[in-house]
Coordinates of N, CA and C in Angstrom, one line a residue:
X1 N -13.4 -5.0 14.4 CA -12.8 -5.4 13.1 C -12.7 -4.3 12.2
X2 N -11.6 -4.4 11.3 CA -11.4 -3.4 10.3 C -11.4 -4.1 9.0
X3 N -12.2 -3.5 8.0 CA -12.2 -4.1 6.7 C -11.5 -3.1 5.8
X4 N -10.7 -3.7 4.9 CA -9.9 -2.9 3.9 C -10.1 -3.4 2.5
X5 N -10.4 -2.5 1.6 CA -10.6 -2.8 0.2 C -9.7 -2.0 -0.6
X6 N -8.8 -2.8 -1.4 CA -7.9 -2.1 -2.3 C -8.5 -2.0 -3.7
X7 N -8.0 -1.1 -4.4 CA -8.4 -0.9 -5.8 C -7.3 -0.2 -6.5
X8 N -7.3 -0.2 -7.9 CA -6.4 0.6 -8.7 C -5.2 -0.2 -9.3
X9 N -5.1 -1.5 -9.1 CA -4.1 -2.3 -9.7 C -4.4 -2.5 -11.2
X10 N -3.4 -3.0 -11.9 CA -3.6 -3.3 -13.3 C -2.3 -3.6 -14.0
X11 N -2.3 -3.5 -15.3 CA -1.2 -3.7 -16.2 C -0.7 -2.4 -16.7
X12 N 0.6 -2.1 -16.6 CA 1.2 -0.9 -17.1 C 2.5 -1.2 -17.7
X13 N 2.9 -0.4 -18.6 CA 4.3 -0.5 -19.2 C 5.3 0.1 -18.3
X14 N 6.5 -0.3 -18.4 CA 7.6 0.2 -17.6 C 7.7 1.7 -17.8
X15 N 7.9 2.5 -16.8 CA 7.9 3.9 -16.8 C 6.6 4.6 -16.6
X16 N 5.5 3.8 -16.6 CA 4.2 4.3 -16.3 C 3.9 4.5 -14.9
X17 N 2.6 4.9 -14.7 CA 2.2 5.2 -13.3 C 0.9 4.5 -13.0
X18 N 0.7 4.3 -11.7 CA -0.6 3.7 -11.2 C -0.8 4.4 -9.8
X19 N -2.1 4.5 -9.4 CA -2.4 4.9 -8.1 C -3.3 3.8 -7.4
X20 N -2.9 3.3 -6.3 CA -3.7 2.4 -5.5 C -4.4 3.1 -4.4
X21 N -5.6 2.6 -4.2 CA -6.4 3.1 -3.1 C -6.8 2.0 -2.1
X22 N -6.9 2.4 -0.8 CA -7.3 1.4 0.2 C -8.3 2.1 1.1
X23 N -9.5 1.6 1.0 CA -10.6 2.2 1.8 C -10.8 1.4 3.1
X24 N -10.8 2.0 4.2 CA -11.0 1.3 5.5 C -12.4 1.6 6.0
X25 N -13.0 0.5 6.6 CA -14.3 0.6 7.1 C -14.4 -0.3 8.4
X26 N -15.5 -0.1 9.1 CA -15.7 -0.9 10.3 C -15.2 -0.1 11.5
X27 N -14.5 -0.8 12.4 CA -14.1 -0.2 13.6 C -12.7 0.5 13.4
X28 N -12.8 1.7 12.8 CA -11.6 2.4 12.3 C -11.0 3.3 13.3
X29 N -11.7 3.6 14.4 CA -11.2 4.4 15.5 C -10.0 3.8 16.1
X30 N -9.0 4.5 16.3 CA -7.7 4.1 16.9 C -6.8 3.3 15.9
X31 N -7.1 3.4 14.7 CA -6.1 2.9 13.7 C -4.9 3.9 13.7
X32 N -3.7 3.5 14.1 CA -2.6 4.4 14.2 C -1.6 4.4 13.1
X33 N -1.7 3.4 12.2 CA -0.8 3.3 11.1 C -1.4 2.5 10.0
X34 N -1.1 2.9 8.8 CA -1.5 2.1 7.6 C -0.3 2.0 6.7
X35 N -0.4 1.0 5.8 CA 0.8 0.8 4.9 C 0.4 -0.1 3.7
X36 N 1.4 -0.1 2.8 CA 1.3 -0.9 1.6 C 2.4 -1.9 1.6
X37 N 2.1 -3.1 1.3 CA 3.1 -4.2 1.2 C 2.9 -4.9 -0.1
X38 N 3.9 -5.7 -0.5 CA 3.7 -6.4 -1.8 C 4.4 -7.7 -1.7
X39 N 3.9 -8.6 -2.5 CA 4.4 -10.0 -2.6 C 4.5 -10.4 -4.0
X40 N 5.7 -10.7 -4.5 CA 5.9 -11.2 -5.8 C 5.9 -12.7 -5.7
X41 N 5.7 -13.4 -6.9 CA 5.7 -14.8 -6.9 C 7.0 -15.4 -6.4
X42 N 6.9 -16.3 -5.5 CA 8.0 -17.0 -4.9 C 8.8 -16.2 -3.9
X43 N 8.3 -15.0 -3.6 CA 9.1 -14.2 -2.6 C 8.2 -13.9 -1.4
X44 N 8.9 -13.4 -0.3 CA 8.2 -13.1 0.9 C 7.5 -11.7 0.7
X45 N 6.5 -11.5 1.5 CA 5.8 -10.2 1.5 C 6.7 -9.2 2.1
X46 N 6.8 -8.0 1.5 CA 7.7 -7.0 2.0 C 7.0 -5.6 2.1
X47 N 7.4 -4.8 3.0 CA 6.8 -3.5 3.2 C 7.3 -2.6 2.0
X48 N 6.3 -1.8 1.6 CA 6.6 -0.8 0.5 C 6.7 0.6 1.1
X49 N 5.6 0.9 1.8 CA 5.5 2.3 2.4 C 4.5 2.2 3.6
X50 N 4.8 3.1 4.6 CA 3.9 3.2 5.7 C 3.6 4.6 6.0
X51 N 2.5 4.9 6.7 CA 2.1 6.2 7.1 C 1.4 6.2 8.4
X52 N 1.8 7.0 9.4 CA 1.2 7.0 10.7 C 0.0 8.0 10.7
X53 N -0.7 8.0 11.8 CA -1.9 8.9 11.9 C -1.4 10.3 11.9
X54 N -0.2 10.5 12.3 CA 0.4 11.9 12.3 C 0.9 12.3 10.9
X55 N 1.0 11.3 10.0 CA 1.5 11.7 8.7 C 2.9 11.3 8.4
X56 N 3.6 10.7 9.4 CA 5.0 10.3 9.2 C 5.0 9.1 8.2
X57 N 5.9 9.3 7.2 CA 6.0 8.2 6.2 C 7.3 7.6 6.2
X58 N 7.3 6.3 5.7 CA 8.6 5.6 5.5 C 8.4 4.8 4.2
X59 N 9.6 4.6 3.5 CA 9.6 3.9 2.3 C 10.7 2.9 2.2
X60 N 10.5 1.8 1.5 CA 11.7 0.9 1.3 C 12.5 1.6 0.3
X61 N 13.8 1.4 0.3 CA 14.8 2.1 -0.5 C 14.5 2.0 -2.0
X62 N 14.1 0.9 -2.4 CA 13.9 0.7 -3.9 C 12.8 1.5 -4.5
X63 N 11.9 2.1 -3.7 CA 10.8 2.9 -4.2 C 10.9 4.4 -3.8
X64 N 11.9 4.7 -3.0 CA 12.0 6.1 -2.7 C 12.2 7.0 -3.9
X65 N 11.5 8.1 -3.9 CA 11.6 9.0 -5.1 C 10.6 8.6 -6.2
X66 N 10.0 7.4 -6.1 CA 9.1 7.0 -7.2 C 7.7 6.8 -6.7
X67 N 7.6 6.4 -5.4 CA 6.3 6.1 -4.8 C 6.0 7.1 -3.7
X68 N 4.7 7.5 -3.6 CA 4.3 8.4 -2.5 C 3.0 7.8 -1.9
X69 N 3.1 7.7 -0.5 CA 2.0 7.2 0.2 C 1.3 8.5 0.9
X70 N 0.0 8.4 0.9 CA -0.8 9.5 1.5 C -2.1 9.0 2.1
X71 N -2.7 9.8 2.9 CA -4.0 9.3 3.5 C -4.9 10.5 3.6
X72 N -6.2 10.2 3.4 CA -7.3 11.1 3.5 C -8.1 10.7 4.7
X73 N -7.9 11.3 5.9 CA -8.6 10.8 7.1 C -10.1 11.0 7.0
X74 N -10.6 12.0 6.2 CA -12.0 12.2 6.1 C -12.7 11.1 5.3
X75 N -11.9 10.5 4.4 CA -12.4 9.4 3.6 C -12.0 8.0 4.1
X76 N -11.2 8.0 5.1 CA -10.6 6.8 5.7 C -9.9 6.0 4.6
X77 N -9.2 6.7 3.8 CA -8.5 6.0 2.6 C -7.0 6.4 2.6
X78 N -6.3 5.4 2.2 CA -4.8 5.5 2.0 C -4.5 5.3 0.5
X79 N -3.6 6.1 0.0 CA -3.3 6.0 -1.4 C -1.8 5.6 -1.6
X80 N -1.5 5.0 -2.7 CA -0.1 4.8 -3.1 C 0.1 5.2 -4.5
X81 N 0.7 6.4 -4.7 CA 1.0 6.9 -6.1 C 2.3 6.2 -6.5
X82 N 2.3 5.5 -7.6 CA 3.5 4.8 -8.1 C 3.8 5.4 -9.4
X83 N 5.0 6.0 -9.5 CA 5.5 6.5 -10.8 C 6.8 5.8 -11.2
X84 N 7.2 6.0 -12.4 CA 8.4 5.3 -13.0 C 8.4 3.8 -12.6
X85 N 7.3 3.2 -12.9 CA 7.3 1.8 -12.5 C 8.2 0.9 -13.3
X86 N 8.7 -0.1 -12.6 CA 9.7 -1.0 -13.2 C 9.1 -2.4 -13.2
X87 N 9.6 -3.3 -14.0 CA 9.1 -4.7 -14.0 C 9.3 -5.4 -12.6
X88 N 10.3 -5.0 -11.9 CA 10.5 -5.6 -10.6 C 9.5 -5.1 -9.5
X89 N 8.7 -4.1 -9.9 CA 7.6 -3.7 -9.0 C 6.4 -4.6 -9.2
X90 N 6.4 -5.6 -10.1 CA 5.3 -6.5 -10.3 C 5.1 -7.3 -9.1
X91 N 3.8 -7.3 -8.6 CA 3.5 -8.1 -7.3 C 2.0 -7.9 -7.0
X92 N 1.6 -8.6 -6.1 CA 0.3 -8.3 -5.5 C 0.5 -7.3 -4.3
X93 N -0.2 -6.2 -4.4 CA 0.0 -5.2 -3.4 C -1.2 -5.3 -2.3
X94 N -0.8 -5.3 -1.1 CA -1.7 -5.4 0.0 C -1.7 -4.2 0.9
X95 N -2.9 -3.8 1.3 CA -3.0 -2.7 2.3 C -3.1 -3.3 3.7
X96 N -2.5 -2.6 4.7 CA -2.5 -3.1 6.0 C -2.8 -1.9 7.0
X97 N -3.7 -2.2 7.9 CA -3.9 -1.2 9.0 C -3.6 -1.8 10.3
X98 N -3.0 -1.0 11.2 CA -2.6 -1.5 12.5 C -3.4 -0.7 13.5
X99 N -4.1 -1.5 14.4 CA -4.9 -0.9 15.4 C -4.6 -1.6 16.7
X100 N -4.2 -0.9 17.7 CA -3.8 -1.5 19.0 C -3.0 -2.7 18.8
X101 N -1.9 -2.6 18.0 CA -0.9 -3.6 17.7 C -1.5 -4.8 17.0
X102 N -2.7 -4.7 16.5 CA -3.3 -5.8 15.7 C -3.3 -5.4 14.2
X103 N -2.8 -6.3 13.3 CA -2.8 -5.9 11.9 C -4.0 -6.5 11.2
X104 N -4.5 -5.7 10.3 CA -5.6 -6.1 9.4 C -5.2 -5.9 8.0
X105 N -5.5 -6.9 7.1 CA -5.1 -6.9 5.7 C -6.2 -6.8 4.8
X106 N -6.0 -6.2 3.6 CA -6.9 -6.3 2.5 C -6.7 -7.5 1.7
X107 N -7.5 -7.6 0.7 CA -7.4 -8.9 -0.2 C -6.3 -8.8 -1.2
X108 N -5.8 -7.6 -1.4 CA -4.7 -7.5 -2.4 C -5.2 -7.1 -3.8
X109 N -4.3 -6.4 -4.5 CA -4.6 -6.0 -5.9 C -3.3 -6.2 -6.7
X110 N -3.5 -6.8 -7.9 CA -2.3 -7.2 -8.7 C -1.8 -5.9 -9.5
X111 N -0.5 -5.8 -9.4 CA 0.2 -4.8 -10.3 C 1.2 -5.5 -11.1
X112 N 1.0 -5.3 -12.4 CA 1.9 -6.0 -13.4 C 2.6 -4.9 -14.3
X113 N 3.9 -4.9 -14.3 CA 4.6 -3.9 -15.1 C 5.4 -4.7 -16.2
X114 N 5.0 -4.3 -17.4 CA 5.7 -5.0 -18.5 C 6.9 -4.2 -19.0
X115 N 7.8 -5.0 -19.5 CA 9.1 -4.3 -20.0 C 9.0 -3.9 -21.4

């Protein structure tokens, strides 16, 4: 089992920045990818950014140039630096880890961007 704990959400004005953290614990060997997803009220959960163990990153188009995903393998932590935040970024943000094709989710952290 893999346990994920997110932190760093909060309320920020449009144009502001936040950094989310996701700490992994438990059976973390063989985690090959991690990522951030978000779910706004009344909408489906969507991928925001992913990073492989090799460091390859992918972003959804709407956050490219504004968000940066990174990982610290020594700390078993993944980060999401979010800049130039927009009201449409408001959502619950979830961390996900993939290990041997099995997905593990964190509990989520709320990000609210006011206009």
